Coordinates of C-alpha atoms in Angstrom, one line a residue:
X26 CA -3.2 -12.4 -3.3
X27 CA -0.5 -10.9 -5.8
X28 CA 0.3 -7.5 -5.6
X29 CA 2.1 -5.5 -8.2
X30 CA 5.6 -3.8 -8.0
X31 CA 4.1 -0.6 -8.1
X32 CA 1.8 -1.2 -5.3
X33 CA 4.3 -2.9 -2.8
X34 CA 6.7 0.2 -3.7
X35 CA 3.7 2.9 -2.8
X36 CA 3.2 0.8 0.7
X37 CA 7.0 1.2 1.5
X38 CA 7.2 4.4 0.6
X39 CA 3.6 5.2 2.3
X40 CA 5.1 3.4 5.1
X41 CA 7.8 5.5 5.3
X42 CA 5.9 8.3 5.4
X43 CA 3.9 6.6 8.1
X44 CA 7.0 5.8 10.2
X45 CA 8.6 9.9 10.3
X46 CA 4.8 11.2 10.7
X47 CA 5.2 12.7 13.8
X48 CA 8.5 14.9 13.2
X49 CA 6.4 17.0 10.9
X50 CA 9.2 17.0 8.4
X51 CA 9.2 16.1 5.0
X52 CA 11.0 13.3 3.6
X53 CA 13.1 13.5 0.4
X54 CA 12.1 10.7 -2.3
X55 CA 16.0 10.0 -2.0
X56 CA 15.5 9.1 1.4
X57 CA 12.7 6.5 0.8
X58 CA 14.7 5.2 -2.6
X59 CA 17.6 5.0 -0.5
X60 CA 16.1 2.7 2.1
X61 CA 14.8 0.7 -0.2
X62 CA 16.3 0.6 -3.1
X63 CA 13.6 1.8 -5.6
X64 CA 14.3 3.6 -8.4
X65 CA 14.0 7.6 -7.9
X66 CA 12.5 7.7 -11.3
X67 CA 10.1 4.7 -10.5
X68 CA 9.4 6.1 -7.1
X69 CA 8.3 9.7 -8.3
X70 CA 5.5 8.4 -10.7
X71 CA 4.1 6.4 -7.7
X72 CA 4.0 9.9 -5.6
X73 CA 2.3 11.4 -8.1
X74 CA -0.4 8.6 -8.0
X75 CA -0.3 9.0 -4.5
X76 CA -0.4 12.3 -4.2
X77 CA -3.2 12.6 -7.0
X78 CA -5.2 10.4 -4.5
X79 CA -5.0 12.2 -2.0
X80 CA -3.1 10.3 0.6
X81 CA 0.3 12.3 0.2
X82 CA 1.4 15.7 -0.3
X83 CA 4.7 17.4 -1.7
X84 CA 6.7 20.3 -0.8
X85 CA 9.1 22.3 -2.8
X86 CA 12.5 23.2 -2.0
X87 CA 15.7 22.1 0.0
X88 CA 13.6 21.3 2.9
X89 CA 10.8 19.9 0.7
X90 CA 9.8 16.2 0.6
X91 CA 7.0 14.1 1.2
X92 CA 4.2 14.0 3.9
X93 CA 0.7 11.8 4.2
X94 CA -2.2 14.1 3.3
X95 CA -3.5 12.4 7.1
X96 CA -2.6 11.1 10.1
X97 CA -1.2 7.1 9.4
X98 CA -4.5 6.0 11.3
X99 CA -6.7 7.5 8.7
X100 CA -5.0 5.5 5.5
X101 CA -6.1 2.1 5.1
X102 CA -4.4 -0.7 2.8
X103 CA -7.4 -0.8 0.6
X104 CA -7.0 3.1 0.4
X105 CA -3.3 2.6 -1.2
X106 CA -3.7 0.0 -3.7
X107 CA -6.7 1.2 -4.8
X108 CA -5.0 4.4 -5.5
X109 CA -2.2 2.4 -7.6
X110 CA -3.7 -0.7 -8.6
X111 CA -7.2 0.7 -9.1
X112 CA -10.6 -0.6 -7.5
X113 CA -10.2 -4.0 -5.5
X114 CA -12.2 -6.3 -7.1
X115 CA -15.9 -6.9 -5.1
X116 CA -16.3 -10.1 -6.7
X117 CA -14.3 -12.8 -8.8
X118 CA -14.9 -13.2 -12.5
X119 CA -14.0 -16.4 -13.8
X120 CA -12.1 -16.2 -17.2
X121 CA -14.0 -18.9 -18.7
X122 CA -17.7 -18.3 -17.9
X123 CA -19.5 -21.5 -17.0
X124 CA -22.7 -22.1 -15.6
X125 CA -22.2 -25.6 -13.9
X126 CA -23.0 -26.2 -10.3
X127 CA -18.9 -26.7 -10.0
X128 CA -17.9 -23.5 -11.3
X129 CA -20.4 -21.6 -9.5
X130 CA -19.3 -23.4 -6.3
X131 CA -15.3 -22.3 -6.5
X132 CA -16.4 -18.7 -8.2
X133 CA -18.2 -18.4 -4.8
X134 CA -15.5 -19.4 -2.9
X135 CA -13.3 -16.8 -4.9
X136 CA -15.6 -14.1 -4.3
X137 CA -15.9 -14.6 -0.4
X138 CA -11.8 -14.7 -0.5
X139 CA -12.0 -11.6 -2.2
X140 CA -14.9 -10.3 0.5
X141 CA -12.2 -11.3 3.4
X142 CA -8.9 -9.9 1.4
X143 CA -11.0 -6.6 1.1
X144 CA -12.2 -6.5 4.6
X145 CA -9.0 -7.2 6.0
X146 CA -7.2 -4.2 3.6
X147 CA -9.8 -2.3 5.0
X148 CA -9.5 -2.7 8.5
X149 CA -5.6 -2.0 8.2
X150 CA -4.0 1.8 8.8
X151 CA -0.8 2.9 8.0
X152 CA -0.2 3.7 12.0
X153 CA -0.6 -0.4 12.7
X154 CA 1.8 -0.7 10.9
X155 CA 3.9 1.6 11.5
X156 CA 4.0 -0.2 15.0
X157 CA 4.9 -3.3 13.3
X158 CA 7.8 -2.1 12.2
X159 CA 8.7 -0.6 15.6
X160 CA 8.8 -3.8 17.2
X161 CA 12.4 -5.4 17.1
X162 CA 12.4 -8.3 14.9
X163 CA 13.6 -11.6 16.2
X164 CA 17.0 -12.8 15.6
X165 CA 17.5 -14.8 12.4
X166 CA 19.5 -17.8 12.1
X167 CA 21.2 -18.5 9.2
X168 CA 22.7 -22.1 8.3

């Protein structure tokens, strides 16, 4: 599964979002850019998309920031990259078309990754993983 730049940035950022739900309190796209290191002026086109879809919302002013539109356990995944990337894909189309046994065989296989990829996107919230990134990460060795 490849995911675009854009779409990994709207997950952080989402993520984010996801993370300070609870205080109620806005956060400033400088915040989110600052944490990790995305452009401001890259970042505010995603918000828009975002916010366009429905899934964030903005407020003006000194106090004024970003919010989710929900609560984290009501935003999927699928939900987000759909909203940057456009629909996920229901079934794989094969850049050549061919209508051999063989290439019928791996475009099915394709299509039932795709089914599971989808499924999985699905079945994820913003508030799982929110807890994810709760949980302290295990020490890392370096050699």
């Amino acid at each position: 599964m490849r995911l675009s730049t854009r779409a990994e940035y709207a997950c952080l950022a989402a993520l984010e979002l996801a993370c300070r739900y609870d205080s109620g309190q806005p956060v400033t796209l400088k915040t989110i850019s600052d944490i990790h290191g995305i452009s401001s002026k890259y970042l505010v086109q995603i918000m828009i998309q975002l916010r366009a879809a429905g899934l964030v919302q903005s407020a003006r002013g000194s106090s004024g920031g970003f919010q989710l539109a929900r609560p984290p356990q009501e935003i999927t995944l699928l939900e987000l990259l759909t909203a940057i990337d456009g629909p996920w894909p229901e079934r794989y189309k094969p850049a050549a078309p061919s209508q051999t046994p063989t290439a019928h065989a791996l475009a099915s296989v394709w299509s039932e990754l795709l089914a599971l990829e989808r499924e999985f996107l699905q079945s994820v919230t913003l508030a799982d993983l929110a807890q994810r990134a709760r949980r302290p990460v295990a020490d890392m060795y370096y050699i």
